[in-house]
Each structure stands twice: as C-alpha cells, then as structure tokens.
C-alpha cells in the first residue's frame, strides 16, 4: 500500500512548495495533505473520542499511504471513510452519519465506507505515546476539496509524506525536507521507523 518513508508536519505551506520537495535528491514521490484533529461528541460520554481527519485526492486514492476499502464505497462530496477498528467498536456501518467537531464547528458526516491504511495499523493520536485505543481514536479520510473548505486551507497543506528512491540516504532527505519547510512553520520530519503506528507494530 505504498507506505511512505518520510513524514513531515508544518503549520501551513502553499502548494507551490510541493515541487521543491519533489526535486530533492533521493525523493521518488511526494503527497501533500491536510491533517486536522477532530472530536466525535457521542451522547452520554464525558470524554468523547478524538481523532484526525486526513485529506485524500478529490479523485481516486492516495499515491502514498494507500487505503484498503473493506466495505462500502469511496467518499463523495463531504462524506468520509472511517477506520475499521473504531467502526467495529462503535457499531458504525456505511451509510451511517456521525457527529464530528472540526475547527470548532460541529457537522454531521456521512460514512461512505470502512477502511484500513498502513499509516494507522495501530491508530495513535499524532504526538502521543499512548497505547492504541480503537474505541477512543478515529481516523476519517475525506476528499481534499471538502477538508480545504472546512479548514480554510485552500491551496495549502500542513502535512507531507514522501517515498524515497532506492539507495537514498534517509537522514539527508529528512534534513533537506526540514530546510524547505522551516519557513512555513515546520514541525520536523521523521523516517518510517519513528512513525507512531509503525514503531508500535515493530
């Protein structure tokens, strides 16, 4: 499923920065994304589940960190795919609607399908060292245009993943990525070994 080799987060960078990342020595592929924290306010729960909304291309599936569709279909418009383990714990099926708080605004999101991804084999909140909790952490994959509109990120991204060429020096690429993204509020880059899900799985 084309699991990325390098992961980077930034505050906000314009899409015109993407060619700079693609041109770096050792880089084979780049995917820029919007990744935002969400809450799912379920009734009668004092601490509602949290999660992330991850953008996918407006058509098809991501070139990196691919998605395996288990049930249902790919999203259209403001619909979303939901990570399988959370869906199973909560009894959510394709066609159901769940409440989602994104950027302080609550909206009802229709779930078009249930899916898996190598990025979230062990689903853990970004920056967290907590043990995976399939009942309390959700991942939604939404079309890029929909997330742009909901987050005022049109023409911009706050997350990038990169695939490397055979024989590329990972640390050199990480250093170069950080230099490119530093003016845009770079939060650092890391290799696959430090990606939360992969680290727990290993």
PDB file of C-alpha atoms in Angstrom:
ATOM      1  CA  UNK A   1       0.000   0.000   0.000  1.00  0.00           C
ATOM      2  CA  UNK A   2       2.942   2.317  -0.734  1.00  0.00           C
ATOM      3  CA  UNK A   3       3.706   3.191   2.877  1.00  0.00           C
ATOM      4  CA  UNK A   4       5.730   6.412   2.953  1.00  0.00           C
ATOM      5  CA  UNK A   5       9.390   6.590   4.001  1.00  0.00           C
ATOM      6  CA  UNK A   6       9.440  10.146   5.390  1.00  0.00           C
ATOM      7  CA  UNK A   7       6.728  12.086   7.252  1.00  0.00           C
ATOM      8  CA  UNK A   8       6.668  15.850   7.847  1.00  0.00           C
ATOM      9  CA  UNK A   9       4.301  18.282   9.570  1.00  0.00           C
ATOM     10  CA  UNK A  10       4.078  22.046   9.182  1.00  0.00           C
ATOM     11  CA  UNK A  11       1.790  24.856  10.250  1.00  0.00           C
ATOM     12  CA  UNK A  12       0.747  25.816   6.729  1.00  0.00           C
ATOM     13  CA  UNK A  13       2.580  25.750   3.423  1.00  0.00           C
ATOM     14  CA  UNK A  14       1.333  26.755  -0.041  1.00  0.00           C
ATOM     15  CA  UNK A  15       1.062  24.031  -2.680  1.00  0.00           C
ATOM     16  CA  UNK A  16       3.764  25.789  -4.694  1.00  0.00           C
ATOM     17  CA  UNK A  17       6.269  24.315  -2.206  1.00  0.00           C
ATOM     18  CA  UNK A  18       5.495  20.777  -3.348  1.00  0.00           C
ATOM     19  CA  UNK A  19       7.791  20.906  -6.436  1.00  0.00           C
ATOM     20  CA  UNK A  20      10.665  21.884  -4.146  1.00  0.00           C
ATOM     21  CA  UNK A  21      10.116  18.686  -2.161  1.00  0.00           C
ATOM     22  CA  UNK A  22       9.795  16.602  -5.324  1.00  0.00           C
ATOM     23  CA  UNK A  23      13.110  17.999  -6.606  1.00  0.00           C
ATOM     24  CA  UNK A  24      15.118  16.942  -3.543  1.00  0.00           C
ATOM     25  CA  UNK A  25      17.813  14.353  -4.164  1.00  0.00           C
ATOM     26  CA  UNK A  26      16.628  10.861  -3.271  1.00  0.00           C
ATOM     27  CA  UNK A  27      12.888  11.660  -3.366  1.00  0.00           C
ATOM     28  CA  UNK A  28      10.718   9.481  -5.607  1.00  0.00           C
ATOM     29  CA  UNK A  29       7.211  10.673  -4.705  1.00  0.00           C
ATOM     30  CA  UNK A  30       5.523  13.365  -2.604  1.00  0.00           C
ATOM     31  CA  UNK A  31       1.960  13.638  -1.316  1.00  0.00           C
ATOM     32  CA  UNK A  32       0.817  16.830   0.393  1.00  0.00           C
ATOM     33  CA  UNK A  33      -2.197  16.629   2.678  1.00  0.00           C
ATOM     34  CA  UNK A  34      -4.368  18.340   5.225  1.00  0.00           C
ATOM     35  CA  UNK A  35      -4.445  16.553   8.588  1.00  0.00           C
ATOM     36  CA  UNK A  36      -6.627  18.031  11.331  1.00  0.00           C
ATOM     37  CA  UNK A  37      -7.613  16.909  14.812  1.00  0.00           C
ATOM     38  CA  UNK A  38     -11.273  16.134  15.392  1.00  0.00           C
ATOM     39  CA  UNK A  39     -13.618  15.226  18.222  1.00  0.00           C
ATOM     40  CA  UNK A  40     -16.634  12.965  17.966  1.00  0.00           C
ATOM     41  CA  UNK A  41     -19.206  14.130  20.540  1.00  0.00           C
ATOM     42  CA  UNK A  42     -21.094  10.953  21.346  1.00  0.00           C
ATOM     43  CA  UNK A  43     -24.006  11.349  23.730  1.00  0.00           C
ATOM     44  CA  UNK A  44     -23.583  10.300  27.359  1.00  0.00           C
ATOM     45  CA  UNK A  45     -19.789  10.249  27.155  1.00  0.00           C
ATOM     46  CA  UNK A  46     -17.938  12.795  29.288  1.00  0.00           C
ATOM     47  CA  UNK A  47     -14.743  12.342  27.265  1.00  0.00           C
ATOM     48  CA  UNK A  48     -15.751  11.981  23.624  1.00  0.00           C
ATOM     49  CA  UNK A  49     -13.480  10.105  21.210  1.00  0.00           C
ATOM     50  CA  UNK A  50     -10.827  12.099  19.397  1.00  0.00           C
ATOM     51  CA  UNK A  51      -9.185  11.505  16.051  1.00  0.00           C
ATOM     52  CA  UNK A  52      -7.853  13.001  12.859  1.00  0.00           C
ATOM     53  CA  UNK A  53      -9.338  13.906   9.512  1.00  0.00           C
ATOM     54  CA  UNK A  54      -6.904  13.167   6.677  1.00  0.00           C
ATOM     55  CA  UNK A  55      -7.352  14.506   3.173  1.00  0.00           C
ATOM     56  CA  UNK A  56      -7.264  12.228   0.157  1.00  0.00           C
ATOM     57  CA  UNK A  57      -7.276  13.326  -3.501  1.00  0.00           C
ATOM     58  CA  UNK A  58     -10.556  14.557  -4.934  1.00  0.00           C
ATOM     59  CA  UNK A  59     -10.495  11.543  -7.222  1.00  0.00           C
ATOM     60  CA  UNK A  60      -9.259   8.048  -6.549  1.00  0.00           C
ATOM     61  CA  UNK A  61      -6.941   7.050  -3.709  1.00  0.00           C
ATOM     62  CA  UNK A  62      -3.639   8.411  -2.356  1.00  0.00           C
ATOM     63  CA  UNK A  63      -0.411   7.680  -4.221  1.00  0.00           C
ATOM     64  CA  UNK A  64       1.314   7.083  -0.848  1.00  0.00           C
ATOM     65  CA  UNK A  65      -0.150   5.520   2.301  1.00  0.00           C
ATOM     66  CA  UNK A  66      -2.834   3.781   0.274  1.00  0.00           C
ATOM     67  CA  UNK A  67      -6.244   2.837   1.647  1.00  0.00           C
ATOM     68  CA  UNK A  68      -7.849  -0.599   1.662  1.00  0.00           C
ATOM     69  CA  UNK A  69     -11.631  -0.354   1.364  1.00  0.00           C
ATOM     70  CA  UNK A  70     -13.301  -3.118   3.383  1.00  0.00           C
ATOM     71  CA  UNK A  71     -16.960  -2.193   2.956  1.00  0.00           C
ATOM     72  CA  UNK A  72     -18.975   0.497   1.248  1.00  0.00           C
ATOM     73  CA  UNK A  73     -17.562   2.873  -1.363  1.00  0.00           C
ATOM     74  CA  UNK A  74     -15.202   5.807  -1.735  1.00  0.00           C
ATOM     75  CA  UNK A  75     -16.467   9.165  -0.416  1.00  0.00           C
ATOM     76  CA  UNK A  76     -18.178  11.814  -2.485  1.00  0.00           C
ATOM     77  CA  UNK A  77     -18.597  15.460  -1.519  1.00  0.00           C
ATOM     78  CA  UNK A  78     -18.447  15.835   2.273  1.00  0.00           C
ATOM     79  CA  UNK A  79     -18.609  12.099   3.012  1.00  0.00           C
ATOM     80  CA  UNK A  80     -15.762  10.204   4.665  1.00  0.00           C
ATOM     81  CA  UNK A  81     -14.159   6.812   5.063  1.00  0.00           C
ATOM     82  CA  UNK A  82     -13.873   5.617   8.673  1.00  0.00           C
ATOM     83  CA  UNK A  83     -11.102   3.464  10.099  1.00  0.00           C
ATOM     84  CA  UNK A  84     -12.297  -0.107  10.568  1.00  0.00           C
ATOM     85  CA  UNK A  85     -11.472  -0.803  14.208  1.00  0.00           C
ATOM     86  CA  UNK A  86     -13.227   2.301  15.505  1.00  0.00           C
ATOM     87  CA  UNK A  87     -16.221   1.480  13.312  1.00  0.00           C
ATOM     88  CA  UNK A  88     -16.351  -2.072  14.662  1.00  0.00           C
ATOM     89  CA  UNK A  89     -16.088  -0.963  18.295  1.00  0.00           C
ATOM     90  CA  UNK A  90     -18.859   1.594  17.795  1.00  0.00           C
ATOM     91  CA  UNK A  91     -21.100  -0.421  15.500  1.00  0.00           C
ATOM     92  CA  UNK A  92     -20.851   2.082  12.648  1.00  0.00           C
ATOM     93  CA  UNK A  93     -21.611   0.942   9.107  1.00  0.00           C
ATOM     94  CA  UNK A  94     -21.516   2.545   5.642  1.00  0.00           C
ATOM     95  CA  UNK A  95     -24.471   4.891   5.301  1.00  0.00           C
ATOM     96  CA  UNK A  96     -24.418   5.903   8.975  1.00  0.00           C
ATOM     97  CA  UNK A  97     -23.874   9.528   9.998  1.00  0.00           C
ATOM     98  CA  UNK A  98     -21.663  10.579  12.921  1.00  0.00           C
ATOM     99  CA  UNK A  99     -21.188  13.998  14.593  1.00  0.00           C
ATOM    100  CA  UNK A 100     -17.724  15.499  14.081  1.00  0.00           C
ATOM    101  CA  UNK A 101     -16.245  18.669  15.569  1.00  0.00           C
ATOM    102  CA  UNK A 102     -13.682  20.075  13.135  1.00  0.00           C
ATOM    103  CA  UNK A 103     -12.155  23.527  13.605  1.00  0.00           C
ATOM    104  CA  UNK A 104     -14.640  24.227  16.437  1.00  0.00           C
ATOM    105  CA  UNK A 105     -17.600  23.585  14.141  1.00  0.00           C
ATOM    106  CA  UNK A 106     -19.843  20.550  14.553  1.00  0.00           C
ATOM    107  CA  UNK A 107     -21.095  18.829  11.449  1.00  0.00           C
ATOM    108  CA  UNK A 108     -22.762  15.532  10.636  1.00  0.00           C
ATOM    109  CA  UNK A 109     -20.554  13.389   8.413  1.00  0.00           C
ATOM    110  CA  UNK A 110     -21.948  10.526   6.386  1.00  0.00           C
ATOM    111  CA  UNK A 111     -19.707   7.449   6.352  1.00  0.00           C
ATOM    112  CA  UNK A 112     -19.433   6.066   2.823  1.00  0.00           C
ATOM    113  CA  UNK A 113     -17.098   3.204   3.643  1.00  0.00           C
ATOM    114  CA  UNK A 114     -14.964   1.374   6.201  1.00  0.00           C
ATOM    115  CA  UNK A 115     -11.239   1.223   5.517  1.00  0.00           C
ATOM    116  CA  UNK A 116      -7.709   0.397   6.645  1.00  0.00           C
ATOM    117  CA  UNK A 117      -4.346   2.064   5.966  1.00  0.00           C
ATOM    118  CA  UNK A 118      -0.713   1.161   6.744  1.00  0.00           C
ATOM    119  CA  UNK A 119      -0.378   4.562   8.401  1.00  0.00           C
ATOM    120  CA  UNK A 120      -2.888   3.583  11.081  1.00  0.00           C
ATOM    121  CA  UNK A 121      -2.441  -0.159  11.637  1.00  0.00           C
ATOM    122  CA  UNK A 122      -2.031   0.913  15.269  1.00  0.00           C
ATOM    123  CA  UNK A 123      -4.145   4.058  15.442  1.00  0.00           C
ATOM    124  CA  UNK A 124      -2.478   6.595  17.747  1.00  0.00           C
ATOM    125  CA  UNK A 125      -3.029  10.332  18.016  1.00  0.00           C
ATOM    126  CA  UNK A 126      -0.192  12.381  16.437  1.00  0.00           C
ATOM    127  CA  UNK A 127       2.472  13.232  19.007  1.00  0.00           C
ATOM    128  CA  UNK A 128       1.065  10.753  21.508  1.00  0.00           C
ATOM    129  CA  UNK A 129       2.912   7.850  23.098  1.00  0.00           C
ATOM    130  CA  UNK A 130      -0.292   6.329  24.411  1.00  0.00           C
ATOM    131  CA  UNK A 131      -1.171   2.723  23.681  1.00  0.00           C
ATOM    132  CA  UNK A 132      -3.591   2.418  20.737  1.00  0.00           C
ATOM    133  CA  UNK A 133      -7.237   2.635  21.769  1.00  0.00           C
ATOM    134  CA  UNK A 134      -9.507   1.523  18.949  1.00  0.00           C
ATOM    135  CA  UNK A 135     -12.638   2.706  20.800  1.00  0.00           C
ATOM    136  CA  UNK A 136     -11.380   6.212  21.584  1.00  0.00           C
ATOM    137  CA  UNK A 137      -9.378   7.233  18.473  1.00  0.00           C
ATOM    138  CA  UNK A 138     -10.856   7.539  14.988  1.00  0.00           C
ATOM    139  CA  UNK A 139      -9.458   8.294  11.554  1.00  0.00           C
ATOM    140  CA  UNK A 140     -11.604   9.876   8.862  1.00  0.00           C
ATOM    141  CA  UNK A 141     -10.418  10.143   5.268  1.00  0.00           C
ATOM    142  CA  UNK A 142     -12.135  12.988   3.429  1.00  0.00           C
ATOM    143  CA  UNK A 143     -11.794  14.462  -0.039  1.00  0.00           C
ATOM    144  CA  UNK A 144      -9.235  17.268  -0.255  1.00  0.00           C
ATOM    145  CA  UNK A 145     -11.724  19.845  -1.511  1.00  0.00           C
ATOM    146  CA  UNK A 146     -14.051  19.120   1.407  1.00  0.00           C
ATOM    147  CA  UNK A 147     -11.306  19.491   4.029  1.00  0.00           C
ATOM    148  CA  UNK A 148      -9.961  22.631   2.363  1.00  0.00           C
ATOM    149  CA  UNK A 149     -13.350  24.270   2.701  1.00  0.00           C
ATOM    150  CA  UNK A 150     -13.824  23.153   6.304  1.00  0.00           C
ATOM    151  CA  UNK A 151     -10.370  24.284   7.469  1.00  0.00           C
ATOM    152  CA  UNK A 152      -9.655  27.377   5.341  1.00  0.00           C
ATOM    153  CA  UNK A 153      -6.675  25.560   3.835  1.00  0.00           C
ATOM    154  CA  UNK A 154      -7.466  26.065   0.169  1.00  0.00           C
ATOM    155  CA  UNK A 155      -4.286  25.776  -1.876  1.00  0.00           C
ATOM    156  CA  UNK A 156      -2.255  24.837   1.195  1.00  0.00           C
ATOM    157  CA  UNK A 157      -1.141  21.815   3.213  1.00  0.00           C
ATOM    158  CA  UNK A 158       0.067  21.061   6.741  1.00  0.00           C
ATOM    159  CA  UNK A 159       1.351  17.522   6.255  1.00  0.00           C
ATOM    160  CA  UNK A 160       3.574  15.836   3.677  1.00  0.00           C
ATOM    161  CA  UNK A 161       4.673  12.253   3.117  1.00  0.00           C
ATOM    162  CA  UNK A 162       7.485  11.183   0.832  1.00  0.00           C
ATOM    163  CA  UNK A 163       8.629   7.985  -0.844  1.00  0.00           C
ATOM    164  CA  UNK A 164      12.368   7.556  -1.387  1.00  0.00           C
ATOM    165  CA  UNK A 165      14.361   6.286  -4.321  1.00  0.00           C
ATOM    166  CA  UNK A 166      16.309   3.020  -3.852  1.00  0.00           C
ATOM    167  CA  UNK A 167      19.590   3.729  -2.083  1.00  0.00           C
ATOM    168  CA  UNK A 168      18.582   7.217  -0.943  1.00  0.00           C
ATOM    169  CA  UNK A 169      20.057   8.478   2.316  1.00  0.00           C
ATOM    170  CA  UNK A 170      17.042   8.881   4.614  1.00  0.00           C
ATOM    171  CA  UNK A 171      18.681  11.327   7.002  1.00  0.00           C
ATOM    172  CA  UNK A 172      19.883  13.560   4.173  1.00  0.00           C
ATOM    173  CA  UNK A 173      16.343  13.687   2.811  1.00  0.00           C
ATOM    174  CA  UNK A 174      14.892  14.432   6.262  1.00  0.00           C
ATOM    175  CA  UNK A 175      17.350  17.297   6.732  1.00  0.00           C
ATOM    176  CA  UNK A 176      16.553  18.695   3.283  1.00  0.00           C
ATOM    177  CA  UNK A 177      12.796  18.443   3.868  1.00  0.00           C
ATOM    178  CA  UNK A 178      13.129  20.337   7.147  1.00  0.00           C
ATOM    179  CA  UNK A 179      15.095  23.107   5.433  1.00  0.00           C
ATOM    180  CA  UNK A 180      12.437  23.506   2.737  1.00  0.00           C
ATOM    181  CA  UNK A 181       9.545  23.560   5.219  1.00  0.00           C
ATOM    182  CA  UNK A 182      11.155  25.592   8.028  1.00  0.00           C
ATOM    183  CA  UNK A 183       9.876  28.981   6.710  1.00  0.00           C
ATOM    184  CA  UNK A 184       6.310  27.661   6.856  1.00  0.00           C
ATOM    185  CA  UNK A 185       6.250  26.611  10.490  1.00  0.00           C
ATOM    186  CA  UNK A 186       7.991  23.294  10.062  1.00  0.00           C
ATOM    187  CA  UNK A 187       7.430  20.891  12.957  1.00  0.00           C
ATOM    188  CA  UNK A 188      10.129  18.465  11.931  1.00  0.00           C
ATOM    189  CA  UNK A 189      10.352  15.396   9.730  1.00  0.00           C
ATOM    190  CA  UNK A 190      10.942  11.751  10.618  1.00  0.00           C
ATOM    191  CA  UNK A 191      11.644   8.435   8.995  1.00  0.00           C
ATOM    192  CA  UNK A 192       9.305   5.474   8.851  1.00  0.00           C
ATOM    193  CA  UNK A 193      10.924   3.846  11.900  1.00  0.00           C
ATOM    194  CA  UNK A 194       9.685   6.727  14.087  1.00  0.00           C
ATOM    195  CA  UNK A 195       6.157   6.875  12.667  1.00  0.00           C
ATOM    196  CA  UNK A 196       3.871   6.032  15.591  1.00  0.00           C
ATOM    197  CA  UNK A 197       1.913   3.130  14.110  1.00  0.00           C
ATOM    198  CA  UNK A 198       4.965   1.512  12.581  1.00  0.00           C
ATOM    199  CA  UNK A 199       7.024   1.909  15.768  1.00  0.00           C
ATOM    200  CA  UNK A 200       4.335   0.196  17.849  1.00  0.00           C
ATOM    201  CA  UNK A 201       3.907  -2.555  15.262  1.00  0.00           C
ATOM    202  CA  UNK A 202       7.655  -3.236  15.142  1.00  0.00           C
TER     203      UNK A 202
END
